[in-house]
Coordinates of C-alpha atoms in Angstrom, one line a residue:
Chain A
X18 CA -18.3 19.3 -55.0
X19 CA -17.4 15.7 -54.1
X20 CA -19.9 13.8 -51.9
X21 CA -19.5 10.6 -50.1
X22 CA -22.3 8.3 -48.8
X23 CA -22.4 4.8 -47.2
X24 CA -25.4 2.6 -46.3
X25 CA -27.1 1.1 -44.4
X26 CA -26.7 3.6 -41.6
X27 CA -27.8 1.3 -39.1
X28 CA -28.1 -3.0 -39.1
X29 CA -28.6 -5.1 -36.8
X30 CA -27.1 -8.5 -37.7
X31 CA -27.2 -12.0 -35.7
X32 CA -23.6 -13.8 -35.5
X33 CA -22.6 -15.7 -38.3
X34 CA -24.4 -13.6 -40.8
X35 CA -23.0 -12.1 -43.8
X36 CA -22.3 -8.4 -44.4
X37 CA -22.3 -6.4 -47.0
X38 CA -21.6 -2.5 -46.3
X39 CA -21.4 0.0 -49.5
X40 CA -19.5 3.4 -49.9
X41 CA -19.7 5.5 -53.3
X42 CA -18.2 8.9 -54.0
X43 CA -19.0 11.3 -56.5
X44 CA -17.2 14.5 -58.1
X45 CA -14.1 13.4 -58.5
X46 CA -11.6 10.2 -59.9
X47 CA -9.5 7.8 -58.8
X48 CA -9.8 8.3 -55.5
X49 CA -7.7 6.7 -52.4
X50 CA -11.0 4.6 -50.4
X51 CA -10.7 3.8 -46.7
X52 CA -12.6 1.6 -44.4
X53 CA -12.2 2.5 -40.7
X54 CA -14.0 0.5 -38.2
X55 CA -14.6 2.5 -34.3
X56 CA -15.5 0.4 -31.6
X57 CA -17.1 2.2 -28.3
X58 CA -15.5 4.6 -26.6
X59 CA -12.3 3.9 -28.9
X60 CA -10.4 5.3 -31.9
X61 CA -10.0 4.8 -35.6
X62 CA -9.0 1.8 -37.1
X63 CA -8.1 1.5 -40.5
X64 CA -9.1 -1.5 -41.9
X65 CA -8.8 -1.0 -45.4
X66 CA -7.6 0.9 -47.9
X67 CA -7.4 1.5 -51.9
X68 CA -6.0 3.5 -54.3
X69 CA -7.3 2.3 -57.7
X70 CA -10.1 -0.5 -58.8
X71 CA -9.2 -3.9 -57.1
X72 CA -6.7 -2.9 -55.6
X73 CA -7.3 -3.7 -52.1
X74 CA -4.7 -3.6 -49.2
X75 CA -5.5 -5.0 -45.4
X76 CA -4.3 -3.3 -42.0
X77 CA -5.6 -5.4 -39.9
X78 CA -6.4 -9.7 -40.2
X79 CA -9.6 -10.2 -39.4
X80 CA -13.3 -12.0 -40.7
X81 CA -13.7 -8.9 -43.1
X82 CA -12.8 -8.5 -46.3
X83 CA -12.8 -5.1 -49.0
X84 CA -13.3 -4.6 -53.1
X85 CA -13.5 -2.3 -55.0
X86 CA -15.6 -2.8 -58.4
X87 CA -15.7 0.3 -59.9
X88 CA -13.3 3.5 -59.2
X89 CA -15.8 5.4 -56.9
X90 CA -17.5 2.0 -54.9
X91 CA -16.4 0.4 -51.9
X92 CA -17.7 -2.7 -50.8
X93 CA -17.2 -3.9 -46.8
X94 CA -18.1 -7.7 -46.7
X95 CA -18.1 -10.7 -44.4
X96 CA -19.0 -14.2 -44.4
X97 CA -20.0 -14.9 -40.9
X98 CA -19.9 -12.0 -38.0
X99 CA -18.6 -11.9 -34.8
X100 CA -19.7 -10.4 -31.8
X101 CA -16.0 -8.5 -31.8
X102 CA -17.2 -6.9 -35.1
X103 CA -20.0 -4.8 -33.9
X104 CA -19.0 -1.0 -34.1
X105 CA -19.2 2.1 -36.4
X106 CA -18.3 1.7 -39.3
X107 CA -16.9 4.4 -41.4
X108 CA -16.0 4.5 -45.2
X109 CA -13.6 7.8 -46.7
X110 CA -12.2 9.1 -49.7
X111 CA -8.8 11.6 -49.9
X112 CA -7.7 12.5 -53.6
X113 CA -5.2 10.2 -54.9
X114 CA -2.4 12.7 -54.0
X115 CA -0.7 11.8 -50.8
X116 CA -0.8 14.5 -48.2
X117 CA -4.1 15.4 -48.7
X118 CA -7.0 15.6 -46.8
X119 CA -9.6 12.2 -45.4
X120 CA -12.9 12.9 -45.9
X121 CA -15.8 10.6 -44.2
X122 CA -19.0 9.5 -45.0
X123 CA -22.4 9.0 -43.1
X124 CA -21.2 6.0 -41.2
X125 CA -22.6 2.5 -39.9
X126 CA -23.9 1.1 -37.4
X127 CA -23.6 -2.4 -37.0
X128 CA -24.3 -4.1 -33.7
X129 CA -23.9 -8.1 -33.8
X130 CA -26.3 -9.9 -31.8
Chain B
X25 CA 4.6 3.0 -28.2
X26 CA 1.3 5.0 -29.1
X27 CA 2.1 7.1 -32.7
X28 CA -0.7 9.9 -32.1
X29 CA -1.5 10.7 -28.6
X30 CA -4.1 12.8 -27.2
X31 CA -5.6 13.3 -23.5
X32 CA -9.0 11.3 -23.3
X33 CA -10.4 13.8 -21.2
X34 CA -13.2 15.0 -20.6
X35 CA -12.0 18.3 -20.6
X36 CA -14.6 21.2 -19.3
X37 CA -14.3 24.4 -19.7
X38 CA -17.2 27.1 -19.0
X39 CA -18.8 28.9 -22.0
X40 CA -17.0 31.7 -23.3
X41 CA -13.5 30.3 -22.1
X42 CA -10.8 29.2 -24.5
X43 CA -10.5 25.2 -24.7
X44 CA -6.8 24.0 -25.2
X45 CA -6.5 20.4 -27.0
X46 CA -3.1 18.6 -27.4
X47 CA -1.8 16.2 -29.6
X48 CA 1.6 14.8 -30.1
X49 CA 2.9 12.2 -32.2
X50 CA 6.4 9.7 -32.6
X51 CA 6.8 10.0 -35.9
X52 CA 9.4 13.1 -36.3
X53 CA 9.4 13.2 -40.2
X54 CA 5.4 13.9 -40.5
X55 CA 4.3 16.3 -42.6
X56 CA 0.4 17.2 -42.9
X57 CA -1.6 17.7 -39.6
X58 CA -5.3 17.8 -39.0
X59 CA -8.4 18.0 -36.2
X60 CA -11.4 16.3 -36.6
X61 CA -14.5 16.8 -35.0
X62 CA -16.9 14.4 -33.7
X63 CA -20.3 14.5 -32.6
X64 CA -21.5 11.6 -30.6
X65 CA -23.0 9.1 -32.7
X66 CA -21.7 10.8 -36.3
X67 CA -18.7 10.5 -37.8
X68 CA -16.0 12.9 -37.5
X69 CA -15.4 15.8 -40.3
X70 CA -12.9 17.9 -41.0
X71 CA -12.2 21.4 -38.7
X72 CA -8.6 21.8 -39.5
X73 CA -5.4 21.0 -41.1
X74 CA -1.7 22.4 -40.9
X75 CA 1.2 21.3 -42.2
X76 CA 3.6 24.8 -41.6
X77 CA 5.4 25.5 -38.2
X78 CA 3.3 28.1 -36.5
X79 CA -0.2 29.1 -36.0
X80 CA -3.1 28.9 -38.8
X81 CA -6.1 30.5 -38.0
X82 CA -10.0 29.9 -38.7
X83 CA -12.6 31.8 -37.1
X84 CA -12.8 30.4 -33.5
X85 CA -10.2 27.9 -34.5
X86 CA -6.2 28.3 -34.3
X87 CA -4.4 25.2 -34.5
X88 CA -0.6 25.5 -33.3
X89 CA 2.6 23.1 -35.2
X90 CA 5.8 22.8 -33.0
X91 CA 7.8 20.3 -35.6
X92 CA 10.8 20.2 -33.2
X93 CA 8.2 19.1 -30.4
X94 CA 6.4 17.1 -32.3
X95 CA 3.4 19.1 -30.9
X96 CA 0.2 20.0 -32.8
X97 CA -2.6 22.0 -30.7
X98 CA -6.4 23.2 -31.4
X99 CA -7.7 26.6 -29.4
X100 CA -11.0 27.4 -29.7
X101 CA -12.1 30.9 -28.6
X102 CA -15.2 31.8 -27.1
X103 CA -16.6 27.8 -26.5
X104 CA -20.1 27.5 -26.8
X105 CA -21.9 24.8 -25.8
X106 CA -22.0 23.2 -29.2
X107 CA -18.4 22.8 -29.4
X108 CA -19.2 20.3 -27.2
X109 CA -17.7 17.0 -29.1
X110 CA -14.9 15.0 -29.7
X111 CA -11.3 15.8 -31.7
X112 CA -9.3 14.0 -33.1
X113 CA -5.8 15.0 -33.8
X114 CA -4.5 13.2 -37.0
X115 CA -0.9 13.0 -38.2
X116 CA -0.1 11.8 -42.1
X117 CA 3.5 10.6 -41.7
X118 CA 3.6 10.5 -46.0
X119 CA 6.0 7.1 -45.4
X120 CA 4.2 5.6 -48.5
X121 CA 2.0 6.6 -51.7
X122 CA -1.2 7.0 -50.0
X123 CA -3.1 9.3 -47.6
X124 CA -2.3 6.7 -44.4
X125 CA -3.5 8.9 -41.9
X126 CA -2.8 7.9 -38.1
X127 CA -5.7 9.0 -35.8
X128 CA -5.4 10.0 -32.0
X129 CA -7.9 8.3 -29.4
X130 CA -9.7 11.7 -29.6
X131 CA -10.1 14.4 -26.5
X132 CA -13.9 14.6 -25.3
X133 CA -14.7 18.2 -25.2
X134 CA -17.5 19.8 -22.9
X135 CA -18.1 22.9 -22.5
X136 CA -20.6 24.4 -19.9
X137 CA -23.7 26.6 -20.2

């Protein structure tokens, strides 16, 4: 069965710090990668998504960036964090079939201080 | 013009009861439908998905498509206290080659001992 797992589940990082979140999936190839980012008490926001190794499209222009280096790894980075960026962070995987169903990891935590 | 909408809630209803959560979306040539739950503090997983006029039935759970409406609705039967969550309608309009799914602001769900 395919499994998804992020980390860290919870940081706590001071403004202008970098970040670096990591997502891997296993049982199963090539597939689509999402980053969604949920600030309180609101929705889902995709942020980015992928459907192959490097290939990286943005939703949203912000201080955050994706990649992808290997088929089942994706990488959430910054260079410097903003207050506006704390919020739960969430990676997912669907099979690189459109239609088909979002799956989410663990989630993170990330409060800027 | 919101594309997924959903009543914030909270909605209450007493243990035992049946809970009623709506969802309708803009996009009138969407194809694959799904409820999420959430649990405060984790990250939403799957309960759910539709993608044929009608009902579609899962134990407690019977989600409802009305194309022509551009309605999609969860019931769940006999609440219990630890249905007590978040949903989140989802609505994949399959405009492009990958699984970009649109999330509703979620309904808070509580239901009472």
């Amino acid at each position: 069965s395919q499994t998804i797992h992020q980390w860290p589940a919870t940081l706590v990082q001071p403004v202008g710090s970098p970040l670096s979140l990591e997502c891997t999936v296993e049982g199963t190839s090539n597939p689509n990668l999402y980053w969604y980012r949920q600030a309180a008490g609101r929705g889902l926001q995709l942020l980015f998504y992928s459907v192959g190794i490097g290939q990286i499209s943005s939703e949203v222009p912000q201080n955050l960036s994706a990649s992808r280096p290997q088929d089942r790894q994706f990488i959430l980075s910054s260079k410097k964090l903003l207050l506006s960026d704390s919020g739960f962070y969430l990676c997912a995987w669907s099979e690189g079939v459109s239609g088909n169903t979002i799956y989410f990891g663990e989630g993170s935590w990330l409060t800027v201080v | 013009q919101k594309e997924v909408e959903q009543n914030s809630g909270p909605l209450s209803v007493p243990e035992g009861a049946i809970a009623s959560l709506n969802c309708t979306y803009s996009d009138r040539g969407s194809q694959s439908f799904f409820w999420y739950r959430q649990y405060s503090g984790k990250s939403p997983e799957l309960i759910m998905f539709i993608y044929s006029n009608g009902d579609k039935e899962d134990g407690r759970f019977t989600a409802q498509l009305n194309k022509a409406s551009q309605y999609v609705s969860l019931l769940i039967r006999d609440s219990q206290p630890s249905d007590s969550a978040t949903y989140l309608c989802a609505v994949n309009p399959l405009k492009t080659s990958y699984d970009k799914v649109i999330f509703g602001p979620g309904t808070s769900l509580s239901v009472i001992p």
